[in-house]
Short mmCIF file of C-alpha atoms and ligand atoms in Angstrom, two decimals:
data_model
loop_
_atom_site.label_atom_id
_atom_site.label_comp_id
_atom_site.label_asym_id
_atom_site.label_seq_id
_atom_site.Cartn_x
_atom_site.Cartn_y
_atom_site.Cartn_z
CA UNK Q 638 41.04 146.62 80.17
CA UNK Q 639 39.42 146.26 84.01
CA UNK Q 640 42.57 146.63 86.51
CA UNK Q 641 42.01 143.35 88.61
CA UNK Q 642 43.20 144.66 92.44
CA UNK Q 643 45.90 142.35 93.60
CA UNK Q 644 45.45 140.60 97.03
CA UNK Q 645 47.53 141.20 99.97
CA UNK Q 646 47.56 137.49 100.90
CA UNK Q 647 49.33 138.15 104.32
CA UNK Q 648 46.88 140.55 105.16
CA UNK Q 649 44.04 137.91 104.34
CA UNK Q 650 45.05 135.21 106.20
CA UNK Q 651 45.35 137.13 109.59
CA UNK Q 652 41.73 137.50 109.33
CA UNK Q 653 40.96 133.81 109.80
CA UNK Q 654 41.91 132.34 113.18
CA UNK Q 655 41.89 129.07 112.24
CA UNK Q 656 44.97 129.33 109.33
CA UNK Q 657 47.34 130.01 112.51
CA UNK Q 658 47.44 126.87 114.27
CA UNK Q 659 49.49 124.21 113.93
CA UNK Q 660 47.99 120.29 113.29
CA UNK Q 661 50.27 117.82 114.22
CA UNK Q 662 53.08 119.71 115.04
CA UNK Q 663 53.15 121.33 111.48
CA UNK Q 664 51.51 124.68 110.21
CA UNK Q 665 48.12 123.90 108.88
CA UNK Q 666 47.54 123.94 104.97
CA UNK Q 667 44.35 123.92 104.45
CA UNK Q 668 43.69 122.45 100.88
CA UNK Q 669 39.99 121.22 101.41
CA UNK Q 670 38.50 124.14 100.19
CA UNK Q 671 35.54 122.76 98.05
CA UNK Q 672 34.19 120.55 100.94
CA UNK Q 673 34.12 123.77 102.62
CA UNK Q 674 35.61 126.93 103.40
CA UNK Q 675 37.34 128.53 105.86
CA UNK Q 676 35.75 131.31 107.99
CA UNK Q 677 37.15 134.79 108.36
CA UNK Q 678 36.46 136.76 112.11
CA UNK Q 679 34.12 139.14 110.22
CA UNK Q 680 31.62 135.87 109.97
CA UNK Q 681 32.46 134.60 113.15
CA UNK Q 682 31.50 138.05 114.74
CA UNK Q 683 28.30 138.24 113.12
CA UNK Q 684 27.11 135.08 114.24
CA UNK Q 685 28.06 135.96 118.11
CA UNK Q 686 26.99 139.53 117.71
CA UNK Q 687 23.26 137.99 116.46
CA UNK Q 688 23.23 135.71 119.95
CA UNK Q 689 24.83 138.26 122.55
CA UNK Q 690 22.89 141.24 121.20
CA UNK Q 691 18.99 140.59 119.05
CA UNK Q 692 18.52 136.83 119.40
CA UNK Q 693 15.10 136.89 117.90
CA UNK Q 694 12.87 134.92 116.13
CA UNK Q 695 11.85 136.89 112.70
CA UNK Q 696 8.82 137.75 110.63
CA UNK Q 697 6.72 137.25 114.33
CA UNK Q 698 7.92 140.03 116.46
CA UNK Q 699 6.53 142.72 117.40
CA UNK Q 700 9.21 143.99 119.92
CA UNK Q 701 12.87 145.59 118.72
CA UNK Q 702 14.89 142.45 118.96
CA UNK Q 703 12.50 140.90 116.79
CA UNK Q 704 12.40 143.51 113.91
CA UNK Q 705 16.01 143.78 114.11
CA UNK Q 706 16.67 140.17 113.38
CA UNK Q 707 13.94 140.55 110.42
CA UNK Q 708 15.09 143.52 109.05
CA UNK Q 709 19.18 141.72 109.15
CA UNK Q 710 17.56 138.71 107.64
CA UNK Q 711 15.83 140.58 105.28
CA UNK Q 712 18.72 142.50 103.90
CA UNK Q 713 20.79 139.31 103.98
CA UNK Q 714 18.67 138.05 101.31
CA UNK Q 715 18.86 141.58 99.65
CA UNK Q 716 22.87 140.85 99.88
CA UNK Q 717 22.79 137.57 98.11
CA UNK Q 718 19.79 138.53 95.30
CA UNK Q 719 22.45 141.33 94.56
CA UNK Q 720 25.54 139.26 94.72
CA UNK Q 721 24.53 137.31 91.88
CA UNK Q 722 22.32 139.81 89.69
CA UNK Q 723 18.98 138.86 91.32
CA UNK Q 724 15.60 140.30 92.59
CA UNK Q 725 15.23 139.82 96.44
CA UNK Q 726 11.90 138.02 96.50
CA UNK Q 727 14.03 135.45 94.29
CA UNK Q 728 16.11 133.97 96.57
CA UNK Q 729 15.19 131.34 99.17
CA UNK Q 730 16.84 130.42 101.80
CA UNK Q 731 17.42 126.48 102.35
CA UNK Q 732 20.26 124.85 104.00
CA UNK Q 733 22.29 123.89 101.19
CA UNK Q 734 22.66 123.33 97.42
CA UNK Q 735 21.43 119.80 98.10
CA UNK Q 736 17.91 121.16 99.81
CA UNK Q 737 17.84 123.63 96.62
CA UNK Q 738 18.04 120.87 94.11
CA UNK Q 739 15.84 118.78 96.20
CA UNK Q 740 13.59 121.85 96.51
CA UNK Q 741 13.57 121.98 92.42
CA UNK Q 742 12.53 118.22 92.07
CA UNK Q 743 10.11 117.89 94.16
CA UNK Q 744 8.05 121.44 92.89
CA UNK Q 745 9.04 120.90 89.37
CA UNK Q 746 8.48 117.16 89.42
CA UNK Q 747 4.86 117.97 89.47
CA UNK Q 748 4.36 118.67 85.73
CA UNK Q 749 6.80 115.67 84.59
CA UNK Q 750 5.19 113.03 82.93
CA UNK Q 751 6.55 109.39 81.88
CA UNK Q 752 7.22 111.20 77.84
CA UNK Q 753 9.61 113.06 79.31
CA UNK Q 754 13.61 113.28 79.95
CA UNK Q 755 15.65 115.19 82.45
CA UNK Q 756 19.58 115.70 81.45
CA UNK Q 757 22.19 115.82 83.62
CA UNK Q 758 26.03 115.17 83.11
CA UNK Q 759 28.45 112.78 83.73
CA UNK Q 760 30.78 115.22 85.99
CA UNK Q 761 27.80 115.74 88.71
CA UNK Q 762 27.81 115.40 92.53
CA UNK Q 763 25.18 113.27 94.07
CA UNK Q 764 23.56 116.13 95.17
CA UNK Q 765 22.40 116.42 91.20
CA UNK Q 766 21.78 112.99 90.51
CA UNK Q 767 20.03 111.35 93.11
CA UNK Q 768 17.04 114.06 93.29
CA UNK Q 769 16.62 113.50 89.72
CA UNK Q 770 16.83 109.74 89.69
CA UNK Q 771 14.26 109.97 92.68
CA UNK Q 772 11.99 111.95 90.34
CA UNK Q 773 12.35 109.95 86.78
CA UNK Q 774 11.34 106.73 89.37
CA UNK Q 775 8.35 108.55 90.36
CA UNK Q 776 7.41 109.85 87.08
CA UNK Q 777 8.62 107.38 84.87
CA UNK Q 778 10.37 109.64 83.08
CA UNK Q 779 13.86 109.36 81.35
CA UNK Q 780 17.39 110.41 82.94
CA UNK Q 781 19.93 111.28 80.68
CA UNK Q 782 23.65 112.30 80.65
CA UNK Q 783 25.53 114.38 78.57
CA UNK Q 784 28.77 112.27 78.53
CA UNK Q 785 32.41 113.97 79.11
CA UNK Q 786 35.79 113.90 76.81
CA UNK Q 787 38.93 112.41 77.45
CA UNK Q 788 40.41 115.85 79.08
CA UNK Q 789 37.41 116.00 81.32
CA UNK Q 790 35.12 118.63 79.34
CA UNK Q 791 31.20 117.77 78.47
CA UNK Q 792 30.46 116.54 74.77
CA UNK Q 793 28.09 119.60 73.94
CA UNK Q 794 28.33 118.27 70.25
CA UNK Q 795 26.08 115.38 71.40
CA UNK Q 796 24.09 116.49 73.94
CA UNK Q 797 20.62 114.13 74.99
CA UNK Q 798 18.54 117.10 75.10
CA UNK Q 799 15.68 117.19 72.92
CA UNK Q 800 11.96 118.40 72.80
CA UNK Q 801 10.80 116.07 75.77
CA UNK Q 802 13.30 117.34 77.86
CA UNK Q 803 11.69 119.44 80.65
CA UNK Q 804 15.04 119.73 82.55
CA UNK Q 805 18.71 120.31 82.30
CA UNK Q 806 20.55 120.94 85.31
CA UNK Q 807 24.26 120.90 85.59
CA UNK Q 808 27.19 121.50 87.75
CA UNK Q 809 29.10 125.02 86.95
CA UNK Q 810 32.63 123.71 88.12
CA UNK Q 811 32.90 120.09 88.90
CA UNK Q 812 34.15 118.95 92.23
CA UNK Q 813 36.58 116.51 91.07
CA UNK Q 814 37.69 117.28 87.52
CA UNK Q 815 37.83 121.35 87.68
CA UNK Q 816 35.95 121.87 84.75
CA UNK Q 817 34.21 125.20 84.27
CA UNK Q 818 31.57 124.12 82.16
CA UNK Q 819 29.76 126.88 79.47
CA UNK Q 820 27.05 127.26 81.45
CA UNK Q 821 25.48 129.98 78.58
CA UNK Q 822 26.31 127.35 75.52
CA UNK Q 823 24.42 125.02 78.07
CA UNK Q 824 21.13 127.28 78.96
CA UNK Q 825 20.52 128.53 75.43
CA UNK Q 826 20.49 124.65 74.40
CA UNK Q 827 18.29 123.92 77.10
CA UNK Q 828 15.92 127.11 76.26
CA UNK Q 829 15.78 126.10 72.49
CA UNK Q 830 14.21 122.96 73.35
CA UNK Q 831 11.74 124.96 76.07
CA UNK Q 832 13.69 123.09 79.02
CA UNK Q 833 14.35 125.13 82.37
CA UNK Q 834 18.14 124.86 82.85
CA UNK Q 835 19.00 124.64 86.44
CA UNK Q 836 23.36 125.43 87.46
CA UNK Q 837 24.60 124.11 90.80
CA UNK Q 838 26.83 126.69 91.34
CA UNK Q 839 28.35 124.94 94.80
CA UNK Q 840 31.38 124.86 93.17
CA UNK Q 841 31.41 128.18 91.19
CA UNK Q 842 29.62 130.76 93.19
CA UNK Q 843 32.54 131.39 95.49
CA UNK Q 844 34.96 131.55 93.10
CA UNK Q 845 33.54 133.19 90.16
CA UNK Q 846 31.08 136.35 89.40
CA UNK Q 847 27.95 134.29 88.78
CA UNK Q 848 25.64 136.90 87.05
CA UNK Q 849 22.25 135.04 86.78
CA UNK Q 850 20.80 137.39 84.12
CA UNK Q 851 24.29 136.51 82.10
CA UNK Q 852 23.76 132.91 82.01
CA UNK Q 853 20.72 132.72 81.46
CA UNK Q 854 19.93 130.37 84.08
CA UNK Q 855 16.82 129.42 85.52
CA UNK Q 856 17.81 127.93 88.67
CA UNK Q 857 20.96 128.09 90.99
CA UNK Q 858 21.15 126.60 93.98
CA UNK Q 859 24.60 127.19 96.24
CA UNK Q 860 26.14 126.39 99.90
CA UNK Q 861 26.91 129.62 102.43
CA UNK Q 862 29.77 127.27 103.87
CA UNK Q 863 31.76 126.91 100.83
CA UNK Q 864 32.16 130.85 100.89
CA UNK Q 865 32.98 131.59 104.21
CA UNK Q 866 30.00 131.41 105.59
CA UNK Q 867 28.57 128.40 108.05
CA UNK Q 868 26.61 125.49 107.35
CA UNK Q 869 23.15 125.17 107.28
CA UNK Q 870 22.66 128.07 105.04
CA UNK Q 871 22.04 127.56 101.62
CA UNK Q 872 20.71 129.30 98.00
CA UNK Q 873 17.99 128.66 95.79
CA UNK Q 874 17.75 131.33 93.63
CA UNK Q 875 14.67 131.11 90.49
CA UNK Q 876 13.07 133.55 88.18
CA UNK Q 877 10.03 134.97 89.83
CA UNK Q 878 8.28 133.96 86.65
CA UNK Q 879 8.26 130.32 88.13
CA UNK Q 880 8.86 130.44 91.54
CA UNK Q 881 5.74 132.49 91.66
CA UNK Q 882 3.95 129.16 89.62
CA UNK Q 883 5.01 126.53 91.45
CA UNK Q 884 3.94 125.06 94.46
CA UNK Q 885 5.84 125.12 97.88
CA UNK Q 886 7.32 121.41 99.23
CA UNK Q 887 7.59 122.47 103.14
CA UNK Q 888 4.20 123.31 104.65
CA UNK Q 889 4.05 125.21 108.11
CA UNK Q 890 4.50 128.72 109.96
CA UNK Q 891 5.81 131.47 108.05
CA UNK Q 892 4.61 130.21 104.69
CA UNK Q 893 1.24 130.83 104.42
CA UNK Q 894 -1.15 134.11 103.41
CA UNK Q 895 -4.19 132.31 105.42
CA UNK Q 896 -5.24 129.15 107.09
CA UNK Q 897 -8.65 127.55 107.47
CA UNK Q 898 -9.88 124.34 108.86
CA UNK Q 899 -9.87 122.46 105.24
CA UNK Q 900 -7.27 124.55 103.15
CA UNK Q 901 -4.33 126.91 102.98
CA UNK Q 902 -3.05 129.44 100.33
CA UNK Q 903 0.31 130.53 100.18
CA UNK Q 904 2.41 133.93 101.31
CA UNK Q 905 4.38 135.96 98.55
CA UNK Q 906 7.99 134.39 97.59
CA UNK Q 907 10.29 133.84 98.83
CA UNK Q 908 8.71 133.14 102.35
CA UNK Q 909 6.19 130.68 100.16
CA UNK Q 910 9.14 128.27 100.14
CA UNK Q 911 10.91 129.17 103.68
CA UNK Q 912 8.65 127.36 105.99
CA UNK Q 913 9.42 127.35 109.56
CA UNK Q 914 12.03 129.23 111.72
CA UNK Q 915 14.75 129.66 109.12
CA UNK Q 916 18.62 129.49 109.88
CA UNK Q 917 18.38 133.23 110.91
CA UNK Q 918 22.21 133.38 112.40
CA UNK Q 919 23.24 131.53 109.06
CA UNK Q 920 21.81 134.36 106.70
CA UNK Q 921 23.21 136.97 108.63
CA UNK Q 922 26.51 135.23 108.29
CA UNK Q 923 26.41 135.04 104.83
CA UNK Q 924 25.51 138.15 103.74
CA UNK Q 925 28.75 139.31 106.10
CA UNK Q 926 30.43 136.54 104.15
CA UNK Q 927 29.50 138.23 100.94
CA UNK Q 928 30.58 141.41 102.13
CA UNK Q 929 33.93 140.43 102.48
CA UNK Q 930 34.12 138.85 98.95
CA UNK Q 931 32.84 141.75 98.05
CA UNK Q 932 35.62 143.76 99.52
CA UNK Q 933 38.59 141.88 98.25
CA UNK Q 934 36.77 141.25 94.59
CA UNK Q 935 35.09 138.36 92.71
CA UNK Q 936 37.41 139.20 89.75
CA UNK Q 937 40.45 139.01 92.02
CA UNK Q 938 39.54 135.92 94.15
CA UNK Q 939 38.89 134.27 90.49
CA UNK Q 940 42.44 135.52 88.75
CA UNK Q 941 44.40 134.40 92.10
CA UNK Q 942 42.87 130.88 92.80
CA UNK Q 943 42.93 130.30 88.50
CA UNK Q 944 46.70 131.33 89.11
CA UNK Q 945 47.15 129.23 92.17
CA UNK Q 946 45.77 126.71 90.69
CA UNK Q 947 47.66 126.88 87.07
CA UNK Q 948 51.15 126.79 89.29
CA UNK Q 949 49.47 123.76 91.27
CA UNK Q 950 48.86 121.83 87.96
CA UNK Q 951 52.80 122.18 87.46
CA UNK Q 952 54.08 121.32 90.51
CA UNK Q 953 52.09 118.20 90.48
CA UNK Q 954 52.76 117.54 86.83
CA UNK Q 955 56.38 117.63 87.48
CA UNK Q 956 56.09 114.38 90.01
CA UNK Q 957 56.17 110.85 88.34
CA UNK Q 958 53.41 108.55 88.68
CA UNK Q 959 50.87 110.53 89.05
CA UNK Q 960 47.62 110.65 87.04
CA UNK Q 961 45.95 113.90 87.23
CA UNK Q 962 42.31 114.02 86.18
CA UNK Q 963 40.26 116.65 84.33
CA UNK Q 964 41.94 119.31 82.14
CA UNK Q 965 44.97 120.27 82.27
CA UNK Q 966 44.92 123.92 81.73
CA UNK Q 967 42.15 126.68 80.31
CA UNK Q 968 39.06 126.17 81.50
CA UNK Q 969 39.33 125.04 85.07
CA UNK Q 970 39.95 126.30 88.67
CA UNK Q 971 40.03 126.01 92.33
CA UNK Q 972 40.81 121.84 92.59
CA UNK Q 973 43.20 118.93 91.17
CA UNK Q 974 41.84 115.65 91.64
CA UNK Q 975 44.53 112.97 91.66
CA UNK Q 976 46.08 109.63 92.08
CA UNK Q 977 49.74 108.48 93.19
CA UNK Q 978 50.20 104.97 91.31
CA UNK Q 979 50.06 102.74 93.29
CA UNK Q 980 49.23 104.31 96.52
CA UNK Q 981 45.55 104.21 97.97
CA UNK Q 982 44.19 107.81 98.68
CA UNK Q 983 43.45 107.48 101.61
CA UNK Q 984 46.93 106.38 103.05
CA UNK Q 985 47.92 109.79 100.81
CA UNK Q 986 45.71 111.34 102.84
CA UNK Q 987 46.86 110.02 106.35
CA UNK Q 988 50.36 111.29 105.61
CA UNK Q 989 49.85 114.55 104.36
CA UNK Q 990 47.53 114.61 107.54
CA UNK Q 991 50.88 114.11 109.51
CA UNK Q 992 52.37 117.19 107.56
CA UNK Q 993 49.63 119.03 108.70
CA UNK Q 994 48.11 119.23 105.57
CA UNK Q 995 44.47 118.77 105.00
CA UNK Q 996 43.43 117.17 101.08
CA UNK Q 997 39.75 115.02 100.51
CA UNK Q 998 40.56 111.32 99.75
CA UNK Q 999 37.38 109.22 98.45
CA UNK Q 1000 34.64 109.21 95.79
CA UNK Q 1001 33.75 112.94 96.43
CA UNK Q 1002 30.18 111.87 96.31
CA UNK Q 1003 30.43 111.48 92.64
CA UNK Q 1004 30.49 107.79 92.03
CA UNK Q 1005 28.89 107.85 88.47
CA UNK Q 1006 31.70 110.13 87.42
CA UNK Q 1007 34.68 107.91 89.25
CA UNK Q 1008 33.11 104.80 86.94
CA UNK Q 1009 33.64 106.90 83.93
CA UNK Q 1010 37.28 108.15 85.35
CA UNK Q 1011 37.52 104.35 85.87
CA UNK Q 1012 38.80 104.57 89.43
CA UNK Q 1013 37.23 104.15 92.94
CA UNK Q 1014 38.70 107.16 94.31
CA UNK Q 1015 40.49 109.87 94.43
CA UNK Q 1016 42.70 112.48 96.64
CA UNK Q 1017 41.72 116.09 96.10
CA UNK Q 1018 43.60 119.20 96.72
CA UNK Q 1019 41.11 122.48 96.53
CA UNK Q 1020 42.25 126.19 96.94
CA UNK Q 1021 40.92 129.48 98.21
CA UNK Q 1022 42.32 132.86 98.05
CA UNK Q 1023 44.28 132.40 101.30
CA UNK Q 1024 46.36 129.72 99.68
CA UNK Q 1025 49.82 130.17 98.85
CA UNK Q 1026 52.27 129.10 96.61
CA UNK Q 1027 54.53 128.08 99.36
CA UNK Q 1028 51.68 125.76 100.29
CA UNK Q 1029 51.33 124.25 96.93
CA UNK Q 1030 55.51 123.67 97.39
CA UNK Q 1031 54.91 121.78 100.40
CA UNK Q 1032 52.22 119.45 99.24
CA UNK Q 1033 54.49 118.94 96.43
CA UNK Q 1034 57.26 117.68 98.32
CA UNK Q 1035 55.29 115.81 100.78
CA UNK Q 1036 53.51 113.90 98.15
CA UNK Q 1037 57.23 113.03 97.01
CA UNK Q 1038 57.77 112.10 100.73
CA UNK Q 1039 54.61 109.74 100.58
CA UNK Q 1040 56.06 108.25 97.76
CA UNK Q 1041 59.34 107.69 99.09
CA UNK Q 1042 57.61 105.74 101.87
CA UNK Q 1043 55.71 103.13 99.57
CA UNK Q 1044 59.01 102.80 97.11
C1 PLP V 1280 29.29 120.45 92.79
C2 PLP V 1280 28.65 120.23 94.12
N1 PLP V 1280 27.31 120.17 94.18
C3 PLP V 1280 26.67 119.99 95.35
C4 PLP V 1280 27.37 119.86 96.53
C5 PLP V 1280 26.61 119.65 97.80
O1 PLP V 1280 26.82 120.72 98.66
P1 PLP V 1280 26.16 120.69 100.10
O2 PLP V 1280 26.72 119.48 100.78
O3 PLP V 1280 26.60 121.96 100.73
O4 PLP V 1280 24.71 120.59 99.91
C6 PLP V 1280 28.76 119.89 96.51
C7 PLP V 1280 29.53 119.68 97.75
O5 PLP V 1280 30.68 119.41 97.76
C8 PLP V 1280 29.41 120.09 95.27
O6 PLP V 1280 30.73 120.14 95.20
#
């Protein structure tokens, strides 16, 4: 059996500056992870080295600073194509794993006709709904769910894909129930019926080893910030097969093999679909980003947050009044989504604030799935690797604390 390396969590959590300070008066615990992620100095240092030292703009250049800062942004999307099993030329920068799925429905939503369905599932963020919804109103075309179970898992037994589906996309983990969905049951579903099967791995990628020859996956679109990198640096990864087929959304500089007075025709991927000064800084950064994953391990990140998050599920199962929603162990990771009877989440929320510690209260931008959870909102506690199991002790007792308050 693979040895997994254990983490030296002390270690870790020196390298990001921000874990030291205090927030009103208390250490900081950090447990809004899945909104987005911490940044160790490693990324930080990239970013400033980029400005102080080849500030550039790429792909233009002719002079040093300029092929430095394309050769860095180059190999940053070398970094990422490897980090998940791909080919360089298929990964495309955007700004995040919203701008990827918009990306997809906008190019794909060329070839849908009004006979057609799309599927999504009941456990997605807006981020994969809306884009669709936008595109079935275009097209006239039919959106469809696959609905979830009581614990919080999809209903693969009765899925809505069929031979007019064109497109499945779905969320890896979801960012309020947990779920690790099987993305490979999913895709070879999808691929019987000829659908492309798109994953939005925001939730997954910087958690798990997402191999994208393993799952068989089409698409996967992902956010930089949500594993230690910064915002405004985003994934799309595709299959060359159909990136090279499908047409480009953005039109501009940097995306074009020539120009004439009437027409255009398009450059090689990726840069077909990067039009415009990119987020240069922002891919350097994450390829640094993905270097230190890298370093510590994707197996090890997964096996400590799973664990983290498996003692989590106790310590909050152990409070009264509390609903917890999604499942309760197995398949899940990273996030507990939760309710104290009779409490809103938000005034949770503003008193773990005064504790210092940071959780999401609100709809998580997945209002379709709080109408099937039958709520309005939730509070949210998501981990990373720098999270301890001190931490978890505290928000345990403070959430007692909160309840004391509204007895
Ligand atoms: C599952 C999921 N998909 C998509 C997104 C959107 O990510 P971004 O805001 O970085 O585009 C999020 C953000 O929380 C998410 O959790």
């Amino acid at each position: 059996m693979k040895q997994i390396k254990q983490l030296d969590i002390e270690k870790i959590r020196n390298d990001f500056p921000i874990l030291s300070q205090k927030v009103n008066g208390k250490n900081l615990i950090y447990l809004d992870n899945s909104a987005t992620s911490q940044k160790p100095q490693k990324v930080i240092d990239a970013i400033t080295e980029y400005y102080k030292s080849y500030n550039s703009n790429v792909h233009r250049a002719i002079h040093s600073l300029g092929e430095k800062a394309t050769l860095k942004f180059e190999e940053a999307h070398e970094k990422v194509a490897k980090f998940i099993n791909a080919e360089k030329e298929e990964i495309i920068f955007t700004r995040n794993t919203t701008e990827s799925l918009n990306l997809l429905a906008y190019s794909l939503g060329k070839n849908i006709t009004s006979k057609d369905n799309v599927v999504i599932t009941e456990m997605e963020h807006h981020s994969n709904i809306i884009p669709w919804q936008q595109l079935c109103k275009r097209t006239g075309a039919e959106l469809r769910y696959i609905k979830i179970d009581k614990e919080g898992k999809l209903d693969l037994k009765n899925t809505p894909i069929d031979n007019n589906t064109k497109i499945v996309s779905i969320a890896h983990v979801s960012n309020v129930l947990g779920t690790i969905n099987p993305v490979k049951e999913i895709a070879n579903i999808a691929h019987k019926n000829k659908a492309l099967f798109i994953v939005d791995g925001a939730q997954s990628v910087p958690h798990i080893k997402v191999d994208v020859k393993d799952i068989e996956v089409d698409f996967l679109a992902f956010s930089g910030h949500k594993m230690l990198g910064p915002t405004g640096i985003g994934v799309l990864y595709g299959k060359k097969e159909y990136l090279k087929k499908m047409n480009p959304v953005f039109f501009g500089g940097g995306m074009i093999s020539n120009v004439t007075k009437e027409d255009a025709q398009w450059a090689d991927i990726p840069n077909k679909f990067e039009a415009g000064t990119p987020n240069i800084e922002g891919a350097i950064a994450l390829a640094s980003a993905i270097e230190y994953l890298e370093n510590l391990g994707m197996d090890s990140i997964n096996s400590y947050v799973k664990d983290l998050t498996t003692y989590a599920m106790k310590k909050l199962l152990e409070l009264n009044n509390i609903t917890i929603y999604g499942p309760e162990n197995g398949d899940r990771t990273a996030l507990i989504s939760f309710n104290l009877i009779g409490i809103h989440p938000h005034d949770v929320a503003q008193l773990l604030d005064k504790e210092g510690i940071a959780v999401r209260a609100g709809h998580m931008c997945a209002k379709p799935l709080m109408q099937v959870m039958d709520t309005q909102s939730v509070c949210r506690a998501s981990f990373y690797f720098y999270n301890t199991k001190q931490e978890v002790d505290f928000l345990a007792d403070s959430l007692k604390k909160v309840q004391g308050v509204f007895k």
